[in-house]
Amino acid sequence: MSRPPLLPHALLTFLLPLTSLAASSSSSLPKIDFSSLGSASVVGSFGGVSLYDPSSPAPSYDSSTSTLISRASDGSISKVGATDQGGSINVLCQAPSGQLFIGGNFTSIAGVAASHVASYSANTSTFASLGSGVDGPVLALACNGTSVYVGGNFTKPVGATGSYGGNVAVWDVSSSAWSAFPFSGLDGAVESIVETADGKSLFFGGSFSTLFLNSTVTNSTIISNSTTRTTLNASDIGNGTIYASLGSSLTPISLNGSDFWASPTTYTSGFGRPQYVFCPKAEDGPGSSWLLVDGQSGYFISRFYRPLSAKGIRLGNTFWRNRGTQNFSLTSIPDNTVLELSYASDPSDPTSALATCQENCVLAHNESIPYQDFIFPDSVSMTGFQLNIFGHYGAGAGLHLLQLLSDGAYDYAVADNNLSPCTSGLGASTQSEVSTNGNWTTTSVVSDIPGTTQSVLYGSVAGGTSVADAPTITWNPTITQEGVYTIVLVTPGCQQQDDCATRTSVSLTVTPGSASPSAASTTTVNQITESTLSSTIFSGMLYATGSSGGGVTVEMTLASGGAPNAGSTYYLVADYISLVAASTNGTISSNSTITTNSTLNSTSTSTSTGYGIFEFALGGGTGTFGDAIAASETLNATSQLQNATSIDQLAFRLPSGANVTSIVSADSQVFFGGKFVYTSATGNITSANVVSYSGTTKAVVVAPNGGLAGTVTSLVASGGVLYAAGAFVATTDGTVTGLAGSAQWAYNTTGSSWTAMGAGSSLGQSIVQLGVIDMGVNTSIVAVGGSGVGVEFYDPGTASWNTTEGGFFVGNLTAFGEGAAGNETATVYLAGNVVAASSTSAPGGASLSSSSGNPMLTSFGFSLEQQTATTSNASAAKRSLIAGPHPIRNSARSLVKEVMGSVWARAPSQAITTTLPSAISTDDTEGEVLTGAYWKNGSTTFMLLGGNFVSTNGVSNLGLYNTNTKQLSAVTGETIDGTVNTIAVNGDVAWIGGNFSTASGRQGLATYALNNMTSLDDNVPALAGYTAANATVNVMVQRPGYSNTVVFAGAFAAAGSLHCLSICSWDAKTQEWSAFSTGLQGAVGAINFAGSNSQYLLAAGDFLINSTTYYFAQWNYNNQTWSTLGAPTDIPGPATAVSADGTNVDKIFLAGTSSTNNSPYLIYWNGSTWADINNGTLEAGSGVQQLVFVPLSSDHSSNSMIETDRMLMVSGDLTLNSTSVSTALFDGTTWYPYLIASSSTGAGVISQFFYSVTDFTLSGKHLSVGIVILISIAIALGVVFLLVLIGLLIALARRQEESAYPVQPRQDADDVHVLHRPTSLLTAVGAATAVMLDSKGEKNQPLDHDSIAGPASVYGTSEAEPFEENARATARYSFQAEHVGELSLSAGEDLVILEASDENWYLVANAQGQRGLAPASYVR
């Protein structure tokens, strides 16, 4: 793929402070008063989040198209356009003017018809086709402002005429016209085009070949004992004569050892067995030919169940009674691909021009042509094939010869795999040989093709064994025809065999026959390779086996020092060697004739073939290195060229099938990357997949460590360092491992080797393109690719990767286009199959704040790993039902050991629901932070974060985030296996709730001391789930005004020994659980409080009360009962979120999902009825996770529903009027989209908004202080006179009623006392006066919550004892005031005794400062 020239001045585009990004139109959003909330954040299931911009609504993405995205210098991301469905963008090139050129495989982009190539103008926001485009995919672009050089896999521009040779073309920007290159074209796909900085040369890379006529051979003798001729006589059958064919250098592979069958086979005797044609022993006829049933199509299938090094197929037609095969195709197994086959256009002349066929190949029917060879494309992976026959000559189809051809010659270590298909007759070949010495064992190993195995030899070596005593194996491969060959040793990977620890290095000695000009060579190969390793051990001229001085031997043994440790056992692994011919027919030159012992005279011209690389000198000059001669218009690079440059000559040393995918020009060097092995002329120096040429030394520079052991997809250079990406994990010599798809080489440093790029990119081996953003001071390497992450950045200074630097992208990106040179504010572009994109990457969450009144987002700054599966049943049902803006923040309490009886774990008799609808996906694999709470430790602010995630630094499900350093660390000593739904922090004690199990086996709830990092689980009685279900906590909220009372809700059956269904209260002072009557049988997802003194607990979910299904209920702390608002049927379905407007019991908001049609609802209790305030605004598919009121710094317009100083914040996965948002604000009449979250599936979900201020309340409206003073003065004098009269009347009424006053039921008979009203008139008058003057307790500060007990205990009682004045006490029972001066009590309420002179009635004060009389027996 082409990589446009690496341009500087673009770093600013990506290195702006992305973590503090305000929406471009954030001033139009409602202004939340964040200063009242302290620090505020949002978390949820998302990877990126941004503020809603009304002027540019969030676009939708279709991953079945390829989307072009722009990123401006201010960090804003915009969708520019998308291709047609199934289209792809492969390459981008931005000209100095800012015009963008786009290449790929598409027919339209942004609705504009464009065949594979287009342009985009940012000034006019328009796309345009380049003429009518080209007729095939574009893979490479280079642009300089005047010309656009286009490469790919196409024939020519659509509708163009002229000498287009294929795969390259030039677009002239000024004339808007196509033209051909002077060299016409190239004969294979072009994947990279680079123009040198001086504009003198173009370098092309790809999978093409070039033929140069610039080499001569002087007095070179070529020896051959075989006879070459174009006809076959009957006397030749059986004597081994070799027919000159296209694949005469290729050794047949025996089909006898395969699993083969054919149909429909003729019933004619002597013609019904296909194996007759594997090696015909006689002339065409019975016993030597195979026929199909006359008039019918048929097939032949051969399966080997192991990898094959196959290069072609040899077919000889039958002429039996004029029958024969006419039309056929070939399908590879197992990928079921119909192969494109190459063949000599003149079957009688193997040197004739090549032609191709695929779906309809024709087999010659000429008795002078005994067989034809059809050559496969490069890099075919197969374990078998299917020959499809569908046309015939005469009465029916048939064959006389059928052979599969290898990619040269091969020799397996297991001798049985070397069986020759034919030792005599037509198609005869000599069997390769192998011999061993020492201890070798045949072993079956897993191959790289799924579901297949292969047999290899393992040679065992005891530690300390010398090379002389080590086992050896010697291969003697058969060479059918002289030519240039590359010998490759294939070693199976050790990872699948699980034997990496016992592998070692081996020594290979290659000894060519005496006729070869190449000398013997020795190569050391490290066999510790994770995947299959192909090691080049020789490249040079070899002569046919059996000829004088022909053949070659390869010996493998232990390398020196290969078994260093005595007592250990090492293994040598022998699979096979492969001899890959430079030409399928052994041709050395186009015009020389090979005869027995002939000599090529000094004037003959030889040809040189280059693979994968071509240099073209621009402007008629001599090229960037001064060694080019301008190409003539009459030359054709698809045929023959003259005068190869040094770069062209480098291509001569690459093997056939080489594919160069990336080229970089830097520092007078040109680097080439791809899939190839460079071999020096001497054959003893190789460089795998990376090689370079130095213009300074005028020499090839091989990569260190023998190169990289895998295909290189992209290269970039910066600051004297070459960066490479591709499908590799180690260097070729195995000395550098752990590269994980990316590596760097300081090429300007002598003796440097490849090193890893930090800890490796999360893109792994899926990187398709690298880019450099360099402003001279800072440099970032940009990587785009697959794995769903899309883009990542590498900082060479810190050797670290960052996925959040450039925004959030989900999808598989395929192209990156840098900004133009000299423009530091240039827009950059990315393209690919985008699922979601956001300006701020925030996989863990983001903080909200304001600047100049406008909202701002700040990413937490850490990254999460992709998750392939959940770790337990607990994590399989994720919940994110977090409610209420009341995080717990008070001093810690000492905890005591739990006292438990038997655990209640039985389900009610009626079936109940234990889960609720949720917008959080249960099979999401990207990880999510679902809840958080702030914690202050000295001057440092932390967040405790929970969810279902694993961070890139290994933190799992629960972590402590330092807001100063932006580092997430593990919570030591607390292991969470499952999902955390809710977190509350009380002083230094953290409560963690969710659907999980801890290491100690506790379910749903964990307690942790943050100050000393220790678990407190043993001090709190554990929760127990319903039968066969995990205990789950969905929400935890402190009761406002009661610092020691925390309410837990979810889906559980018991708390300790207490039968406590799905909702329970914990008293932090007494360390005891309390139940709410019989509880709520089912699932509770959200709770909130309302009313004076937090009198009402609001619960939302899906539960049973007295066998009736409810979705909402409220608990009255005064009368200790559950009730509902309206009828149960008024609420459409399971409720997931609830919030009261401040403490107003007549303004309650409830959201959920309809049980009838799964549509979302949002309703409002107005004091008498439930009203629908959604009215279709929240569209189908929306899910609400949280409702919470937030304060405003600027009031909204007045309405009867919501006060002007606040708005209702609705979070989840919302669709408002066809707009996808994650958080919206509602003022009672109007909706305001606020936050947009993005995830790997598209729209993200915000599960919780939380903040650090613990005592924040939305106060109601009050009269001004001046008015209150005036009213007080007006009534003060009258009140004094009324008090005495009221006191007398009260005393009289009490004396009349006290004998009839009902006694509160008691569990302990001894505690029952007769209830008497106060006998002291002064006490009654004092109490009445206190109430009249300060009925709301406004003159009294609330009591110290830390000194007051919590809710009623479930663990016993104590006798009432006399109290001293100002003593702390607790209400034992609820009491309802009936007269002025009395104070209503709730069981478990904290009190202070103000006066205890009367033995029956005490003057008390509650936590809100309210005072009054209460029965003494009700107080303890």
XYZ file of C-alpha atoms in Angstrom, residues 685-1086:
402
model
C 23.961 -12.880 3.180
C 20.211 -12.576 3.484
C 17.736 -9.998 4.716
C 14.159 -11.059 5.316
C 11.269 -8.688 4.590
C 13.339 -5.497 5.062
C 16.304 -4.257 3.021
C 17.680 -0.865 2.041
C 19.980 0.828 -0.446
C 22.411 3.553 0.565
C 23.000 6.323 -1.940
C 26.056 7.341 0.046
C 27.896 4.024 -0.131
C 26.192 2.904 -3.339
C 25.545 -0.468 -1.738
C 22.739 -2.628 -0.419
C 22.316 -2.477 3.356
C 20.836 -5.601 4.890
C 18.647 -5.308 7.977
C 20.140 -6.383 11.313
C 19.337 -9.794 12.791
C 18.668 -11.176 9.330
C 15.528 -9.054 9.051
C 12.086 -9.624 10.529
C 10.416 -13.039 10.713
C 7.146 -12.080 9.074
C 5.560 -9.867 6.440
C 6.175 -6.129 6.824
C 3.097 -4.066 5.989
C 4.411 -0.554 6.574
C 7.632 1.406 7.129
C 8.329 4.973 8.246
C 11.570 6.735 9.141
C 12.210 9.555 11.594
C 15.293 10.849 13.349
C 17.592 8.136 12.063
C 15.218 5.364 13.152
C 13.256 3.032 10.884
C 9.916 1.893 12.262
C 8.308 -1.260 10.903
C 4.915 -2.885 11.371
C 3.585 -6.215 10.207
C 2.904 -9.856 10.969
C 5.993 -10.652 13.012
C 6.916 -11.217 16.645
C 10.669 -11.783 16.324
C 13.686 -11.201 14.141
C 14.706 -13.807 11.591
C 17.631 -15.020 13.681
C 15.369 -15.373 16.723
C 17.593 -13.247 18.965
C 15.033 -10.456 19.386
C 11.547 -11.581 20.446
C 8.398 -9.989 21.816
C 8.115 -7.518 18.939
C 4.303 -7.933 18.748
C 3.909 -6.578 15.237
C 6.088 -3.458 15.533
C 9.832 -2.843 15.730
C 12.444 -0.098 15.364
C 15.981 0.019 13.983
C 18.399 2.919 14.568
C 19.922 2.599 11.109
C 22.360 5.484 11.577
C 23.912 3.771 14.601
C 26.608 1.245 13.771
C 25.947 -2.214 15.138
C 22.374 -1.489 16.151
C 19.750 -4.225 16.111
C 15.984 -4.352 15.996
C 14.260 -3.457 19.270
C 10.664 -3.474 20.431
C 8.565 -0.318 20.338
C 7.794 -0.075 24.030
C 5.405 -2.704 25.312
C 3.854 -3.069 21.869
C 0.794 -1.570 20.258
C -2.664 -2.802 21.155
C -3.175 -3.085 17.384
C -0.705 -5.960 17.480
C 0.006 -7.498 14.096
C -3.007 -5.798 12.496
C -1.238 -2.473 11.774
C -1.690 -1.624 8.105
C -0.043 1.799 8.009
C 2.436 3.850 9.991
C 2.824 7.610 9.794
C 5.121 10.212 11.308
C 4.079 13.532 12.814
C 7.261 15.519 13.397
C 7.792 19.195 14.266
C 11.456 18.850 15.123
C 11.031 18.828 18.911
C 8.412 16.160 19.438
C 7.694 13.163 17.276
C 4.821 10.726 17.298
C 4.486 7.572 15.263
C 0.887 7.042 14.188
C -0.353 3.496 13.630
C -3.695 2.631 12.043
C -5.134 -0.834 11.606
C -7.595 -3.402 12.798
C -8.380 -5.056 16.150
C -11.262 -2.627 16.587
C -9.013 0.059 18.128
C -8.347 1.841 14.855
C -5.496 4.195 15.759
C -2.690 4.427 18.296
C 0.312 6.693 18.884
C 3.876 5.891 19.853
C 6.087 8.406 21.677
C 9.741 7.550 20.975
C 10.868 9.729 23.876
C 8.989 7.723 26.484
C 8.790 4.475 24.491
C 5.064 4.297 25.212
C 1.882 3.780 23.198
C -1.236 5.876 23.686
C -4.722 5.152 22.333
C -6.326 8.356 23.658
C -4.066 10.988 22.110
C -5.977 11.591 18.917
C -9.564 10.983 19.959
C -11.627 7.846 20.075
C -12.047 5.547 17.095
C -13.756 2.194 16.893
C -13.378 0.111 13.798
C -10.695 -1.091 11.469
C -8.865 1.859 9.967
C -7.095 1.327 6.671
C -5.518 4.655 5.732
C -3.948 7.774 7.233
C -3.341 11.035 5.356
C -0.919 13.539 6.845
C -1.173 17.290 6.564
C 0.638 19.185 3.861
C 4.207 20.352 4.450
C 4.584 23.801 5.996
C 1.034 23.910 7.342
C 1.093 23.309 11.086
C -2.677 23.686 11.366
C -3.458 21.339 8.519
C -6.309 18.899 8.799
C -5.366 15.240 8.811
C -7.543 12.415 7.549
C -8.235 8.829 8.507
C -10.354 6.233 6.773
C -11.697 2.755 7.281
C -14.647 0.728 8.497
C -15.619 3.096 11.299
C -18.144 2.055 13.919
C -17.820 5.137 16.121
C -15.635 8.208 16.506
C -15.375 10.900 19.139
C -13.175 13.917 19.730
C -12.234 12.732 23.221
C -11.029 9.230 23.886
C -12.251 8.326 27.340
C -12.479 4.544 27.731
C -12.526 4.800 31.516
C -14.707 7.871 31.864
C -14.392 11.647 31.877
C -14.628 14.563 34.292
C -16.950 17.509 33.729
C -16.103 21.085 34.608
C -16.637 24.557 33.235
C -14.414 27.269 31.823
C -15.772 30.774 31.325
C -19.188 29.300 31.932
C -18.859 26.687 29.195
C -18.711 22.958 29.928
C -15.492 21.011 29.385
C -14.651 17.309 29.294
C -11.416 15.808 30.599
C -10.610 12.179 29.887
C -9.478 10.012 32.776
C -6.568 9.166 30.506
C -6.182 5.420 30.994
C -7.064 2.659 28.552
C -9.003 -0.587 28.773
C -8.255 -3.925 27.181
C -10.604 -5.699 24.800
C -12.281 -8.572 26.643
C -13.068 -11.855 24.945
C -15.249 -13.339 27.651
C -16.536 -12.713 31.134
C -14.930 -14.536 33.993
C -17.876 -15.837 35.943
C -21.610 -16.252 36.019
C -21.699 -13.073 38.030
C -20.209 -11.077 35.204
C -22.458 -12.620 32.598
C -25.405 -10.462 33.623
C -24.013 -6.960 33.856
C -26.061 -4.325 35.593
C -25.623 -0.611 35.538
C -28.507 0.643 37.621
C -26.908 3.376 39.691
C -29.247 5.932 41.228
C -29.144 8.981 43.404
C -26.733 11.873 43.769
C -25.802 11.071 47.370
C -22.342 9.549 47.723
C -21.485 8.658 51.317
C -18.691 10.750 52.784
C -18.239 10.665 56.566
C -15.692 9.454 59.062
C -15.091 5.737 59.260
C -16.619 3.494 61.867
C -14.913 0.624 63.558
C -16.520 -2.599 62.438
C -17.140 -5.639 64.601
C -17.197 -9.285 63.599
C -20.490 -10.472 62.195
C -22.847 -12.510 64.328
C -24.796 -14.799 62.031
C -27.340 -17.495 62.322
C -28.395 -19.543 59.360
C -28.323 -17.627 56.078
C -31.654 -17.024 54.410
C -31.335 -18.070 50.792
C -34.785 -19.208 49.836
C -36.847 -17.608 47.107
C -40.469 -16.605 47.706
C -43.031 -19.086 46.519
C -44.095 -16.868 43.618
C -41.656 -16.499 40.703
C -39.827 -13.204 40.808
C -37.575 -11.142 38.577
C -33.949 -10.686 39.593
C -32.739 -8.620 36.614
C -33.914 -5.401 35.023
C -33.746 -3.926 31.511
C -30.395 -2.265 30.909
C -28.781 -0.311 28.085
C -25.471 -1.930 29.020
C -24.784 -4.846 26.686
C -24.319 -8.207 28.369
C -21.856 -9.379 25.730
C -19.808 -6.215 25.266
C -16.133 -7.031 24.886
C -14.517 -3.640 25.217
C -14.838 -3.242 29.002
C -16.676 -0.524 30.863
C -16.431 1.585 34.000
C -19.973 1.726 35.358
C -19.753 3.514 38.708
C -17.527 5.759 40.772
C -17.205 7.719 44.008
C -14.777 10.387 45.179
C -12.397 9.975 48.119
C -10.171 12.638 49.615
C -6.884 11.481 51.119
C -5.121 14.510 52.530
C -4.686 16.969 49.681
C -5.068 14.303 46.991
C -8.402 13.501 45.402
C -9.040 9.955 44.272
C -11.878 8.215 42.507
C -12.825 4.641 43.298
C -14.019 3.211 39.984
C -15.831 -0.033 39.335
C -17.376 -1.951 36.476
C -16.494 -4.831 34.187
C -13.078 -4.047 32.739
C -9.394 -4.805 32.606
C -7.131 -1.792 32.147
C -4.024 -1.942 30.014
C -1.937 -1.964 33.200
C -3.845 -4.979 34.547
C -6.395 -3.407 36.910
C -9.534 -5.544 36.882
C -13.134 -4.452 37.695
C -12.183 -2.193 40.639
C -9.493 0.485 40.692
C -8.319 3.592 42.538
C -7.755 6.548 40.226
C -5.459 9.425 41.211
C -6.924 12.586 39.676
C -3.558 14.366 39.891
C -1.359 11.779 38.179
C -4.163 10.278 36.067
C -3.008 6.805 37.055
C -5.297 3.875 37.792
C -4.022 1.382 40.349
C -5.372 -1.861 41.738
C -7.215 -2.020 45.051
C -4.873 -4.384 46.818
C -6.393 -7.163 48.851
C -9.811 -6.992 47.171
C -10.401 -9.246 44.172
C -13.681 -8.794 42.306
C -14.798 -11.568 39.980
C -17.741 -10.064 38.134
C -19.278 -6.642 37.650
C -19.278 -3.695 40.054
C -22.555 -1.758 39.757
C -22.329 0.770 42.568
C -19.750 2.306 44.924
C -20.198 4.475 48.017
C -17.476 5.999 50.176
C -18.050 6.835 53.842
C -14.994 8.550 55.253
C -12.215 6.088 54.565
C -14.524 3.108 54.159
C -15.672 2.041 50.701
C -18.767 -0.021 49.964
C -18.656 -1.927 46.679
C -21.823 -3.474 45.277
C -22.595 -5.417 42.153
C -23.005 -8.834 40.620
C -19.760 -10.493 41.637
C -17.973 -12.805 43.999
C -14.919 -11.928 46.066
C -11.895 -14.099 46.715
C -13.416 -15.075 50.053
C -16.637 -16.191 48.335
C -18.852 -13.263 49.364
C -21.526 -12.234 46.884
C -22.608 -8.815 45.689
C -21.145 -6.661 48.467
C -17.611 -5.888 49.627
C -16.290 -3.446 52.232
C -12.843 -1.909 52.101
C -10.701 0.410 54.235
C -9.124 2.901 51.833
C -6.772 4.455 54.367
C -4.843 1.249 55.033
C -5.831 -0.720 51.905
C -7.367 -3.702 53.656
C -10.570 -5.631 53.194
C -13.278 -5.287 55.846
C -15.488 -8.019 54.427
C -15.268 -10.165 57.545
C -16.839 -7.420 59.649
C -20.127 -7.131 57.767
C -22.666 -9.982 57.647
C -22.727 -11.213 54.067
C -25.586 -11.031 51.609
C -27.160 -14.177 50.194
C -28.909 -14.480 46.862
C -32.190 -16.057 45.937
C -32.107 -19.757 45.174
C -29.564 -20.535 42.413
C -28.784 -16.837 41.980
C -25.897 -14.616 42.969
C -26.621 -11.866 45.482
C -26.574 -8.600 43.546
C -26.414 -4.993 44.774
C -27.484 -2.401 42.213
C -27.503 0.755 44.314
C -26.330 2.065 47.706
C -27.451 5.443 49.109
C -26.982 7.164 52.471
C -30.199 8.410 53.990
C -29.862 12.210 54.014
C -29.544 13.512 57.560
C -28.573 10.086 58.912
C -24.860 9.678 58.337
C -24.763 6.182 59.779
C -27.688 4.813 57.757
C -26.985 3.313 54.354
C -29.664 1.646 52.257
C -28.667 -1.208 49.926
C -30.900 -2.434 47.120
C -30.626 -4.993 44.368
C -31.630 -8.662 44.166
C -30.849 -10.680 47.287
C -32.704 -12.745 49.857
C -30.876 -12.175 53.126
C -28.380 -9.995 54.929
C -26.583 -12.049 57.522
C -29.278 -13.993 59.385
C -31.906 -11.397 58.557
C -34.606 -12.245 56.008
C -34.203 -9.088 53.929
C -35.601 -9.208 50.397
C -33.733 -7.019 47.890
C -33.560 -3.915 50.108
C -31.920 -3.573 53.481
C -30.502 -0.899 55.793
C -27.124 -0.935 57.541
C -26.414 0.953 60.753
C -22.766 1.977 60.772
C -22.863 2.715 64.487
C -24.477 -0.449 65.796
C -23.044 -2.582 62.983
C -26.420 -4.203 62.306
C -28.738 -4.891 59.359
C -32.405 -3.814 59.425
C -35.224 -4.919 57.144
C -37.954 -2.826 55.547
C -40.939 -4.891 56.630
C -41.111 -7.921 54.292
C -38.897 -6.204 51.710
C -39.414 -6.073 47.946
C -39.433 -9.498 46.364
C -37.583 -9.093 43.081
C -35.075 -6.614 41.686
C -34.585 -3.041 42.865
C -32.538 -0.930 40.491
C -32.713 2.597 41.865
